[in-house]
Coordinates of C-alpha atoms and ligand atoms in Angstrom, one line a residue:
M66 CA 0.0 0.0 0.0
L67 CA 1.4 3.4 -1.0
Q68 CA 1.9 6.1 1.6
V69 CA -0.1 9.3 1.5
Q70 CA 1.4 12.0 -0.6
S71 CA 0.5 15.6 -1.3
N72 CA 1.7 16.8 -4.7
A73 CA 0.5 18.4 -7.9
A74 CA -1.9 15.6 -8.6
R75 CA -2.9 14.5 -5.0
T76 CA -4.4 16.5 -2.2
V77 CA -4.4 15.7 1.4
Y78 CA -7.1 17.2 3.7
A79 CA -6.7 17.5 7.5
M80 CA -9.3 15.7 9.6
P81 CA -10.4 16.9 13.1
E82 CA -7.7 16.7 15.8
V83 CA -10.4 16.1 18.5
W84 CA -13.1 13.5 18.1
D85 CA -16.0 12.5 20.3
F86 CA -15.4 9.4 22.3
R87 CA -17.0 7.0 24.8
L88 CA -16.0 3.7 26.2
T89 CA -19.5 2.2 26.2
D90 CA -23.0 3.2 25.0
A91 CA -23.9 4.0 28.6
D92 CA -21.2 6.7 28.8
A93 CA -21.5 10.3 27.7
W94 CA -19.5 11.5 24.7
R95 CA -16.4 13.4 25.6
P96 CA -13.4 14.9 23.6
V97 CA -10.4 12.8 22.8
A98 CA -7.3 13.6 20.7
V99 CA -6.7 11.7 17.4
P100 CA -4.2 10.3 16.7
A101 CA -3.3 8.9 20.2
S102 CA -4.1 6.0 22.4
Y103 CA -7.2 6.9 24.4
N104 CA -5.9 5.2 27.6
D105 CA -4.0 8.1 29.1
Q106 CA -6.3 10.9 28.0
S107 CA -8.4 10.8 31.2
A108 CA -7.9 10.4 34.9
D109 CA -10.9 7.9 34.8
P110 CA -9.3 4.6 35.7
R111 CA -11.6 2.8 33.3
F112 CA -9.6 4.3 30.4
R113 CA -6.7 2.0 31.3
S114 CA -8.6 -1.0 32.5
F115 CA -11.3 -1.1 29.8
V116 CA -11.8 -4.3 27.8
G117 CA -13.9 -4.2 24.7
V118 CA -15.1 -1.9 21.9
A119 CA -14.7 1.8 22.4
H120 CA -16.5 4.3 20.2
Y121 CA -15.3 7.4 18.3
K122 CA -17.2 9.8 16.1
T123 CA -16.6 13.0 14.2
H124 CA -17.9 15.0 11.3
F125 CA -15.9 16.1 8.3
T126 CA -16.7 17.7 4.9
V127 CA -15.4 16.4 1.6
P128 CA -14.3 19.7 0.0
A129 CA -16.2 20.9 -3.0
A130 CA -12.9 20.9 -4.8
A131 CA -12.8 17.1 -4.6
A132 CA -15.7 16.9 -7.1
G133 CA -14.8 14.6 -10.0
R134 CA -11.8 13.1 -8.1
R135 CA -11.3 9.8 -6.3
V136 CA -11.7 10.4 -2.6
V137 CA -10.1 8.1 -0.1
L138 CA -10.3 7.8 3.7
R139 CA -7.1 6.3 5.1
F140 CA -6.4 5.1 8.7
G141 CA -2.7 4.7 9.6
A142 CA -3.7 2.3 12.4
V143 CA -6.5 1.5 14.7
T144 CA -5.7 -0.7 17.6
H145 CA -6.6 -3.6 17.5
D146 CA -9.6 -4.1 15.4
A147 CA -11.7 -1.4 13.7
H148 CA -15.2 -1.2 12.4
V149 CA -15.9 2.0 10.5
R150 CA -19.3 3.5 9.5
L151 CA -19.9 6.5 7.2
N152 CA -23.2 8.3 7.5
G153 CA -24.5 5.4 9.6
K154 CA -23.6 2.7 7.1
P155 CA -20.8 0.1 7.4
L156 CA -17.8 1.3 5.4
C157 CA -15.0 -1.0 6.2
S158 CA -13.4 -3.2 8.9
H159 CA -9.8 -4.0 9.7
R160 CA -8.2 -6.6 11.8
G161 CA -4.9 -5.8 13.6
G162 CA -3.7 -2.6 15.2
F163 CA -0.4 -1.7 13.5
L164 CA -1.0 -1.4 9.8
P165 CA -2.9 1.0 7.6
F166 CA -6.2 0.5 5.8
E167 CA -8.3 2.7 3.5
A168 CA -11.7 3.0 1.9
D169 CA -12.7 4.6 -1.4
I170 CA -15.5 7.0 -0.4
T171 CA -15.9 8.7 -3.8
H172 CA -19.5 7.6 -4.2
L173 CA -20.4 7.6 -0.5
A174 CA -19.8 11.2 0.6
A175 CA -20.8 14.0 -1.7
P176 CA -18.3 16.9 -2.1
G177 CA -19.5 19.9 -0.2
E178 CA -21.6 17.9 2.3
T179 CA -20.8 17.1 5.8
A180 CA -20.5 13.4 6.7
L181 CA -20.6 11.5 10.0
L182 CA -17.7 9.1 10.6
E183 CA -17.8 6.6 13.3
V184 CA -15.1 4.2 14.4
D185 CA -15.4 1.3 16.8
A186 CA -12.0 0.3 18.2
D187 CA -11.7 -3.1 19.8
N188 CA -8.8 -3.7 22.2
R189 CA -9.6 -7.3 23.0
I190 CA -6.8 -9.8 22.5
G191 CA -6.8 -13.5 22.5
H192 CA -5.6 -16.6 20.8
D193 CA -6.5 -15.4 17.3
T194 CA -5.0 -11.9 17.6
L195 CA -1.5 -10.5 17.1
P196 CA -0.2 -9.7 19.7
V197 CA -1.5 -12.7 21.5
G198 CA -3.7 -12.6 24.6
N199 CA -4.3 -15.5 26.9
E200 CA -7.8 -16.7 27.3
G201 CA -9.6 -18.6 30.0
G202 CA -10.3 -22.2 29.3
V203 CA -6.8 -23.0 28.2
A204 CA -4.7 -24.8 30.7
F205 CA -1.6 -23.0 31.7
F206 CA 1.3 -24.3 33.7
G207 CA 0.5 -23.9 37.4
S208 CA -2.4 -24.7 39.7
D209 CA -6.1 -23.9 39.2
N210 CA -6.4 -22.9 42.9
P211 CA -5.8 -19.1 43.3
G212 CA -4.7 -19.8 46.9
I213 CA -1.7 -21.5 45.6
P214 CA 0.6 -19.0 43.8
S215 CA -0.6 -19.3 40.3
V216 CA -0.9 -16.2 38.3
E217 CA -3.1 -17.7 35.6
A218 CA -5.6 -19.1 38.1
G219 CA -5.8 -15.7 39.7
K220 CA -6.5 -14.1 36.4
R221 CA -9.3 -16.5 35.7
M222 CA -10.9 -15.6 39.0
Q223 CA -10.7 -11.9 38.0
G224 CA -12.8 -12.8 35.0
R225 CA -10.8 -10.4 32.7
T226 CA -10.7 -11.3 29.1
N227 CA -7.6 -9.3 28.3
Q228 CA -4.5 -11.1 29.5
P229 CA -1.6 -9.8 27.4
N230 CA 1.0 -12.4 26.6
F231 CA 3.4 -9.6 26.1
D232 CA 5.2 -7.0 28.1
F233 CA 3.9 -3.6 27.0
F234 CA 0.7 -1.8 27.9
N235 CA -2.2 -2.8 25.6
Y236 CA -2.7 0.8 24.3
A237 CA -5.7 1.2 22.0
G238 CA -7.7 3.5 19.9
I239 CA -7.1 5.5 16.7
T240 CA -3.3 5.6 17.2
R241 CA -2.1 6.8 13.8
P242 CA -3.3 9.6 11.5
V243 CA -6.7 9.5 9.8
I244 CA -6.4 11.2 6.4
L245 CA -8.7 12.2 3.7
Y246 CA -7.0 12.4 0.3
T247 CA -7.9 12.7 -3.3
T248 CA -6.3 11.4 -6.5
P249 CA -7.4 11.7 -10.2
R250 CA -9.8 8.9 -11.2
E251 CA -7.0 7.1 -13.0
Y252 CA -4.3 6.6 -10.4
V253 CA -1.1 4.9 -9.4
Q254 CA -1.9 1.9 -7.2
D255 CA 1.4 0.5 -6.3
I256 CA 5.1 0.7 -7.0
A257 CA 7.9 -1.9 -6.3
V258 CA 11.5 -0.9 -6.6
V259 CA 14.5 -3.3 -6.7
T260 CA 18.1 -2.2 -7.0
E261 CA 21.4 -3.8 -7.9
I262 CA 25.0 -2.6 -7.9
D263 CA 27.2 -3.3 -11.0
G264 CA 30.7 -1.9 -10.4
T265 CA 30.2 1.9 -10.2
D266 CA 26.8 1.8 -11.8
G267 CA 23.4 1.1 -10.2
I268 CA 20.6 -0.8 -11.8
V269 CA 17.0 0.1 -10.8
D270 CA 14.0 -2.0 -11.6
V271 CA 10.6 -0.3 -11.1
C272 CA 7.3 -2.0 -11.5
A273 CA 4.2 0.1 -11.2
A274 CA 0.5 -0.8 -11.1
G275 CA -2.3 1.6 -11.9
H276 CA -5.5 2.3 -13.8
G277 CA -4.4 4.1 -16.9
K278 CA -1.3 4.7 -19.0
I279 CA 1.9 4.6 -17.0
A280 CA 5.3 6.3 -17.5
I281 CA 8.2 6.2 -15.1
E282 CA 11.2 8.6 -14.6
I283 CA 14.2 8.2 -12.3
L284 CA 15.4 11.4 -10.7
D285 CA 18.5 12.0 -8.6
A286 CA 18.4 14.0 -5.4
T287 CA 18.7 17.3 -7.2
G288 CA 15.7 16.4 -9.3
A289 CA 17.7 15.8 -12.5
R290 CA 16.4 13.0 -14.7
V291 CA 18.6 9.9 -14.8
A292 CA 16.3 7.6 -16.9
S293 CA 12.8 7.4 -18.1
G294 CA 10.4 5.1 -20.0
E295 CA 6.8 4.5 -21.1
G296 CA 4.9 1.6 -19.5
A297 CA 4.5 0.0 -16.1
H298 CA 8.0 -1.5 -16.0
L299 CA 11.4 0.3 -16.2
R300 CA 14.8 -1.2 -15.9
A301 CA 17.5 1.4 -16.1
V302 CA 21.2 1.9 -15.4
I303 CA 22.2 4.7 -13.0
P304 CA 25.8 5.6 -14.1
D305 CA 28.2 6.5 -11.2
V306 CA 25.6 5.6 -8.7
K307 CA 25.5 7.1 -5.3
L308 CA 24.6 4.4 -2.8
W309 CA 22.3 4.4 0.1
Q310 CA 24.7 3.8 2.9
P311 CA 23.9 3.3 6.6
R312 CA 25.3 5.7 9.1
P313 CA 28.0 7.1 9.2
G314 CA 27.8 6.8 5.4
T315 CA 25.6 8.9 3.2
P316 CA 22.1 7.6 2.7
Y317 CA 21.6 8.9 -0.8
L318 CA 18.0 8.8 -2.1
Y319 CA 16.7 8.7 -5.7
T320 CA 13.1 9.1 -6.8
A321 CA 11.0 7.0 -9.1
R322 CA 8.4 9.4 -10.4
V323 CA 5.4 7.3 -11.7
R324 CA 2.7 8.9 -13.8
C325 CA -0.6 7.2 -14.5
G326 CA -3.1 9.3 -16.5
D327 CA -3.2 12.7 -14.6
D328 CA -1.8 11.1 -11.4
V329 CA 1.7 11.3 -10.2
Y330 CA 3.5 9.6 -7.3
D331 CA 7.1 10.1 -6.2
Q332 CA 8.5 7.0 -4.7
T333 CA 11.9 7.6 -3.0
F334 CA 14.4 4.7 -3.0
G335 CA 18.0 4.0 -2.3
V336 CA 20.4 1.9 -4.3
R337 CA 21.7 -0.7 -1.9
T338 CA 22.0 -4.4 -1.6
V339 CA 21.6 -6.6 1.5
E340 CA 22.6 -10.3 1.7
V341 CA 23.8 -12.9 4.0
D342 CA 27.2 -14.4 3.2
G343 CA 28.2 -17.2 5.5
A344 CA 28.2 -15.8 9.0
R345 CA 28.1 -12.2 7.8
V346 CA 25.5 -9.7 6.7
L347 CA 26.6 -7.6 3.8
I348 CA 25.1 -4.2 3.0
N349 CA 26.4 -3.0 -0.4
G350 CA 28.9 -5.9 -0.3
K351 CA 30.5 -4.8 3.0
P352 CA 30.1 -6.5 6.4
F353 CA 27.6 -4.7 8.5
Y354 CA 27.4 -4.6 12.3
F355 CA 23.9 -3.8 13.7
K356 CA 24.2 -1.5 16.8
G357 CA 21.2 0.3 18.2
P358 CA 18.4 -0.2 20.7
N359 CA 15.0 -1.8 20.4
R360 CA 12.3 0.8 20.5
H361 CA 8.6 0.9 21.5
E362 CA 6.2 3.5 20.3
D363 CA 5.5 4.9 23.7
A364 CA 5.4 8.3 25.2
P365 CA 3.5 10.1 28.0
F366 CA -0.1 11.1 27.3
I367 CA -0.2 9.8 23.7
G368 CA 0.6 6.2 24.7
R369 CA 1.4 4.4 21.4
G370 CA 0.0 7.3 19.4
H371 CA 1.8 8.7 16.4
S372 CA 3.8 11.8 17.1
A373 CA 6.1 13.3 14.5
C374 CA 7.9 15.2 17.3
V375 CA 8.6 12.2 19.4
T376 CA 9.8 10.2 16.4
V377 CA 12.1 12.9 15.3
R378 CA 13.5 13.4 18.8
D379 CA 14.0 9.6 19.3
L380 CA 15.9 9.2 16.1
D381 CA 18.0 12.2 17.0
L382 CA 18.9 10.5 20.2
L383 CA 19.7 7.3 18.3
C384 CA 22.2 9.3 16.2
W385 CA 23.5 10.9 19.4
L386 CA 24.1 7.3 20.7
G387 CA 26.1 6.5 17.6
A388 CA 23.5 3.8 16.7
N389 CA 23.0 2.7 13.1
T390 CA 20.0 0.4 13.8
V391 CA 16.5 0.3 15.3
R392 CA 14.3 -2.7 15.7
T393 CA 10.5 -1.9 15.6
S394 CA 9.8 -4.1 18.6
H395 CA 7.2 -5.6 18.6
Y396 CA 5.0 -4.4 15.7
P397 CA 5.4 -2.4 12.5
D398 CA 5.8 1.3 13.4
S399 CA 4.1 4.4 12.1
E400 CA 5.2 5.1 8.5
L401 CA 7.1 8.3 9.4
L402 CA 9.8 6.3 11.2
Y403 CA 10.8 4.5 8.0
D404 CA 10.9 7.8 6.0
L405 CA 13.2 9.3 8.6
C406 CA 15.4 6.2 8.8
D407 CA 15.7 6.3 5.0
R408 CA 16.9 9.9 5.3
L409 CA 19.2 9.4 8.3
G410 CA 20.8 6.1 7.2
I411 CA 19.4 4.1 10.2
V412 CA 18.8 0.5 9.4
V413 CA 15.5 -1.0 10.4
I414 CA 14.6 -4.5 11.5
D415 CA 10.9 -4.5 10.8
E416 CA 8.8 -6.8 12.9
T417 CA 5.2 -8.1 12.7
P418 CA 3.0 -7.9 15.9
A419 CA 3.4 -11.6 16.4
V420 CA 4.6 -11.5 20.0
G421 CA 4.2 -14.2 22.6
I422 CA 2.8 -17.0 20.5
G423 CA 2.4 -19.9 22.9
A424 CA 4.8 -18.6 25.5
G425 CA 3.7 -20.1 28.8
A426 CA 0.9 -22.2 27.4
S427 CA 0.7 -25.9 28.1
C428 CA -1.3 -26.5 24.9
N429 CA 0.3 -26.7 21.5
P430 CA -0.2 -23.2 20.2
Y431 CA 0.5 -24.2 16.7
R432 CA -2.4 -26.6 16.7
A433 CA -4.7 -24.8 19.2
F434 CA -4.4 -21.2 18.1
P435 CA -6.1 -20.2 14.8
L436 CA -3.3 -17.8 13.7
A437 CA -1.4 -19.2 10.7
D438 CA -3.5 -17.6 7.9
Y439 CA -3.9 -14.3 9.8
H440 CA -0.2 -14.1 10.6
A441 CA 0.6 -14.7 6.9
Q442 CA -1.7 -11.9 6.0
V443 CA -0.2 -9.4 8.5
L444 CA 3.2 -10.3 7.2
A445 CA 2.1 -9.7 3.6
D446 CA 0.6 -6.4 4.5
M447 CA 3.7 -5.3 6.4
I448 CA 5.9 -6.2 3.4
A449 CA 3.5 -4.5 1.0
R450 CA 3.7 -1.3 3.1
D451 CA 7.4 -1.2 3.7
K452 CA 9.0 -2.9 0.8
N453 CA 10.5 0.1 -0.9
H454 CA 12.3 1.5 2.1
P455 CA 16.1 1.2 1.8
C456 CA 16.3 1.4 5.6
V457 CA 14.5 -1.9 6.0
V458 CA 17.2 -4.7 5.7
L459 CA 15.7 -7.5 7.8
W460 CA 12.2 -8.8 8.3
S461 CA 11.3 -10.2 11.7
L462 CA 8.4 -12.7 11.6
G463 CA 7.8 -12.2 15.3
N464 CA 9.1 -12.1 18.8
E465 CA 9.6 -14.9 21.4
P466 CA 7.2 -17.6 20.4
D467 CA 7.5 -21.0 22.0
T468 CA 9.8 -23.0 19.8
E469 CA 10.9 -25.5 22.3
H470 CA 8.0 -27.5 23.6
F471 CA 6.5 -28.5 20.2
P472 CA 9.6 -28.2 18.0
D473 CA 8.3 -29.8 14.9
D474 CA 5.1 -27.9 14.8
A475 CA 7.0 -24.7 15.5
L476 CA 9.4 -25.3 12.7
A477 CA 6.5 -26.0 10.2
Y478 CA 4.7 -22.8 11.3
W479 CA 7.6 -20.5 11.1
S480 CA 9.1 -22.1 8.0
A481 CA 5.9 -21.3 6.1
L482 CA 6.1 -17.7 7.1
Y483 CA 9.8 -17.6 6.3
R484 CA 9.1 -18.8 2.8
R485 CA 6.2 -16.4 2.4
A486 CA 8.4 -13.4 3.3
H487 CA 11.0 -14.4 0.7
D488 CA 8.3 -15.0 -1.9
L489 CA 6.6 -11.7 -1.3
D490 CA 9.5 -9.3 -0.9
P491 CA 10.5 -7.9 -4.3
Q492 CA 14.0 -7.2 -2.7
N493 CA 14.2 -10.6 -1.2
R494 CA 15.7 -9.3 2.1
P495 CA 16.9 -11.7 4.8
V496 CA 14.3 -13.0 7.2
T497 CA 14.5 -13.8 10.9
M498 CA 12.4 -14.7 13.9
V499 CA 13.4 -13.5 17.3
C500 CA 14.0 -16.3 19.8
C501 CA 13.2 -16.2 23.5
Q502 CA 15.8 -17.3 26.1
N503 CA 15.2 -21.0 25.9
D504 CA 16.7 -24.4 25.8
Y505 CA 18.4 -23.6 22.4
T506 CA 19.4 -27.2 22.0
K507 CA 15.6 -28.2 21.7
D508 CA 14.7 -25.3 19.5
I509 CA 15.1 -26.3 15.8
T510 CA 13.5 -23.2 14.3
T511 CA 15.8 -20.3 15.2
R512 CA 18.7 -21.9 13.5
T513 CA 16.8 -22.1 10.2
M514 CA 16.5 -18.3 9.8
D515 CA 18.8 -16.3 7.6
V516 CA 20.1 -14.4 10.7
V517 CA 19.9 -15.9 14.1
C518 CA 18.3 -13.4 16.5
I519 CA 18.4 -14.3 20.2
N520 CA 17.0 -12.3 23.2
R521 CA 19.1 -13.1 26.3
Y522 CA 18.9 -11.8 29.8
Y523 CA 21.9 -13.5 31.4
G524 CA 22.8 -11.5 34.5
W525 CA 19.2 -10.2 34.8
Y526 CA 16.4 -12.8 34.8
N527 CA 18.8 -15.7 35.2
L528 CA 22.1 -15.5 37.1
S529 CA 20.7 -12.2 38.5
N530 CA 23.3 -9.7 39.7
D531 CA 26.2 -12.2 38.9
L532 CA 27.8 -10.8 35.8
E533 CA 30.9 -13.0 35.9
T534 CA 28.8 -16.2 35.8
A535 CA 26.5 -14.6 33.3
K536 CA 29.4 -14.1 31.0
R537 CA 30.5 -17.7 31.3
A538 CA 27.0 -19.0 30.7
F539 CA 26.5 -16.8 27.7
D540 CA 29.9 -17.9 26.3
I541 CA 28.8 -21.5 26.5
E542 CA 25.7 -20.6 24.5
L543 CA 27.7 -18.6 22.0
D544 CA 29.9 -21.8 21.4
F545 CA 26.7 -23.5 20.4
W546 CA 25.7 -20.9 17.9
E547 CA 29.2 -20.5 16.5
K548 CA 28.9 -24.1 15.3
I549 CA 25.6 -23.3 13.5
G550 CA 27.6 -21.0 11.2
K551 CA 25.1 -18.2 10.7
P552 CA 25.3 -14.5 11.6
L553 CA 23.9 -13.8 15.0
I554 CA 22.4 -10.7 16.5
L555 CA 21.9 -10.3 20.2
S556 CA 18.4 -8.9 19.6
E557 CA 17.6 -8.0 23.2
Y558 CA 19.6 -7.8 26.5
G559 CA 19.1 -5.4 29.3
A560 CA 18.6 -4.6 32.9
D561 CA 15.8 -2.6 34.7
T562 CA 17.4 0.6 36.1
L563 CA 15.9 3.3 38.3
P564 CA 17.3 6.7 37.3
G565 CA 19.1 8.3 40.1
H566 CA 19.6 5.0 42.0
H567 CA 23.4 4.7 42.5
A568 CA 25.8 2.4 44.4
A569 CA 29.5 2.0 44.5
A570 CA 29.0 -1.7 44.1
P571 CA 27.0 -2.2 40.9
E572 CA 23.9 -4.0 42.1
M573 CA 20.7 -4.6 40.2
F574 CA 18.5 -1.6 39.5
T575 CA 21.4 0.9 39.9
E576 CA 22.6 2.9 37.0
E577 CA 26.1 1.5 37.6
F578 CA 24.7 -2.1 37.2
Q579 CA 23.1 -1.3 33.9
A580 CA 26.4 0.1 32.6
A581 CA 28.4 -2.8 34.0
F582 CA 25.8 -5.3 32.5
Y583 CA 26.4 -3.9 29.0
E584 CA 30.1 -3.9 29.4
A585 CA 30.1 -7.5 30.6
I586 CA 27.9 -8.9 27.9
N587 CA 29.5 -6.8 25.2
S588 CA 32.9 -8.3 26.1
C589 CA 31.4 -11.7 25.1
L590 CA 30.1 -10.3 21.8
D591 CA 33.5 -8.7 21.0
A592 CA 35.2 -12.1 21.1
R593 CA 33.1 -13.6 18.3
D594 CA 33.3 -12.8 14.6
F595 CA 29.9 -14.4 13.8
V596 CA 28.1 -11.9 16.1
V597 CA 26.9 -9.2 13.7
G598 CA 24.8 -7.0 16.0
E599 CA 23.8 -5.9 19.5
L600 CA 20.4 -4.4 20.2
P601 CA 20.0 -3.3 23.9
W602 CA 16.6 -3.7 25.5
C603 CA 15.4 -1.0 25.4
F604 CA 15.6 2.5 24.0
A605 CA 13.5 4.2 26.7
D606 CA 11.5 3.2 29.7
F607 CA 7.9 2.3 28.5
D608 CA 4.5 1.6 30.0
A609 CA 3.7 -2.0 30.7
Q610 CA 0.9 -4.1 32.2
P611 CA 1.0 -3.3 35.9
G612 CA 2.7 -6.1 37.8
P613 CA 5.1 -6.8 40.6
M614 CA 8.2 -6.5 38.3
R615 CA 7.1 -3.3 36.6
P616 CA 7.5 -0.3 38.9
G617 CA 6.1 2.5 36.7
G618 CA 6.5 0.3 33.6
N619 CA 9.5 -1.5 32.1
R620 CA 12.6 0.3 33.3
K621 CA 15.2 -1.2 31.0
G622 CA 15.4 2.0 29.0
L623 CA 18.8 3.6 28.2
F624 CA 16.7 6.7 28.5
T625 CA 13.9 7.5 30.9
R626 CA 10.4 7.7 29.5
D627 CA 10.9 11.5 29.1
R628 CA 14.2 10.7 27.2
R629 CA 16.9 11.6 29.7
P630 CA 20.0 9.4 29.4
K631 CA 20.9 7.0 32.1
L632 CA 24.5 6.2 32.7
A633 CA 24.4 3.2 30.3
A634 CA 23.4 5.5 27.5
H635 CA 26.7 7.3 27.9
T636 CA 28.6 3.9 28.1
L637 CA 27.0 2.7 24.8
R638 CA 27.5 6.1 23.2
R639 CA 31.2 5.8 23.9
R640 CA 31.3 2.3 22.5
W641 CA 29.3 2.9 19.4
T642 CA 30.8 6.2 18.6
F643 CA 34.5 5.8 19.4
N644 CA 35.4 2.2 20.2
M645 CA 33.5 -0.2 17.9
R646 CA 35.4 -2.9 16.1
Ligands
LIG991 C1 11.8 -9.8 26.4 C2 10.6 -9.4 25.6 C3 10.3 -7.9 25.8 C4 10.3 -7.6 27.3 C5 11.6 -7.9 27.9 C6 11.7 -7.6 29.4 O1 10.9 -9.6 24.2 O2 9.1 -7.6 25.1 O3 9.9 -6.3 27.6 O4 11.8 -9.3 27.7 O5 11.3 -8.5 30.2 O6 11.8 -11.2 26.6 O7 12.1 -6.5 29.8

């Protein structure tokens, strides 16, 4: 799906910033900001504990100037499921909270007239949603008697239906921009760009789809024409090409200008290659080392809502850290992040919202949970949205599923998705799945990925506070992976840290411990050539489900939630800026 663009042929109209909102039909309508999660927009505790379908409504007018044009209503994301009505009639529905959807309303809303738009946003999660929620009725490890310490039995007694199987607050609502835009009646539907490098030349292959006669031009960053052709397919040489290079290189961007009838769409792209070669990942033929934190979309007041300012500021801090990578843990991010990473030369590991499949369940999730087709669809939609971004160099099929208790079923499930990602991506990028700390000898899935991604908390959740033994245990595991012969990224590692909590002896939760933790684990990484990346968990503190281990959220941030650096941010900044191998 193409991003929204305002240009000579396409017009974007602003929608209201404040909509009417109510949790249930019994509540009064009240104002709520869009886009943003609704949960932190009120002191009413039900805004955070609510489980079900919340209601939004607003009015908008299709401008008279839109007469004769195609008019589209586009939602960047509604979390998790959306049902949309226009003038009281069903318009569209969408499943999943992190990808865009749109509806052609040309014949449904007359130019010059005011229309009523209603959106129902469903925050319920379960065995058939991504991310996954736990549901009553499925046996979990532990006792059924809530008197015996059993978290699951307790949850069943509470009768709540939302039991996230993931460690971030289940923010919901209209979280990304709602946009009204117009195109000519004949329009560009889709564009796919693939590039190659041939000595000092680049080769670009553009395929466009649209209703109408298509022509394609390639422009350099100054707007000068490099190549052009009639028809929906153009393969052209870019002499003396300037490559898209990750930081600290120059991320040069070209444009494929596609015309279709009166429509025009400018698709930026970079000429770069990405491939796995033995135990290395090569970008533009050169070994690449991924360094940069995992990041949640999370900020005070807006929750998981889109904010250009927060995104710009976060990426600026990433550059300050000397990072060259960000992983969109644990869902595809708002589209702006990818545009900015294209411009800044920050490499993105792009992840589906498949977090927590089967983790903790005693049933076989691959047989019990009806997820395979839906997961494949979400993966396809993510690739369709993000396929042209040069910053995206690795697809992540999901985070921390159970791969250990039902190894053959896990392998079948994830292999099908792995093949699908390769089939669907025009650029055929490498594919991974991010593995939970587990008995890696029993897991036969992680090792089949193009890049092995492992989340490990040696020194924190296990071998807590004992960094010397943590290093030895991690080294034993690294010996195992070295024999597998694939590139490995330590895709999560980290320690909860309370800012301002200090001690001469680095103990858990102090700023000194977090810094010492990274120094200890990094010393293991530095001794191994097949390790191609380190992604601290996490960029900033973020809101999580309340629980005994989450004082004011997950505190493993290198930055506080208001983006002030903890000591470890300075430690990693020195490493990534001045000391890296
Ligand atoms: C990892 C998860 C991540 C959590 C983190 C933690 O992938 O979502 O937030 O643990 O516990 O296993 O901090």
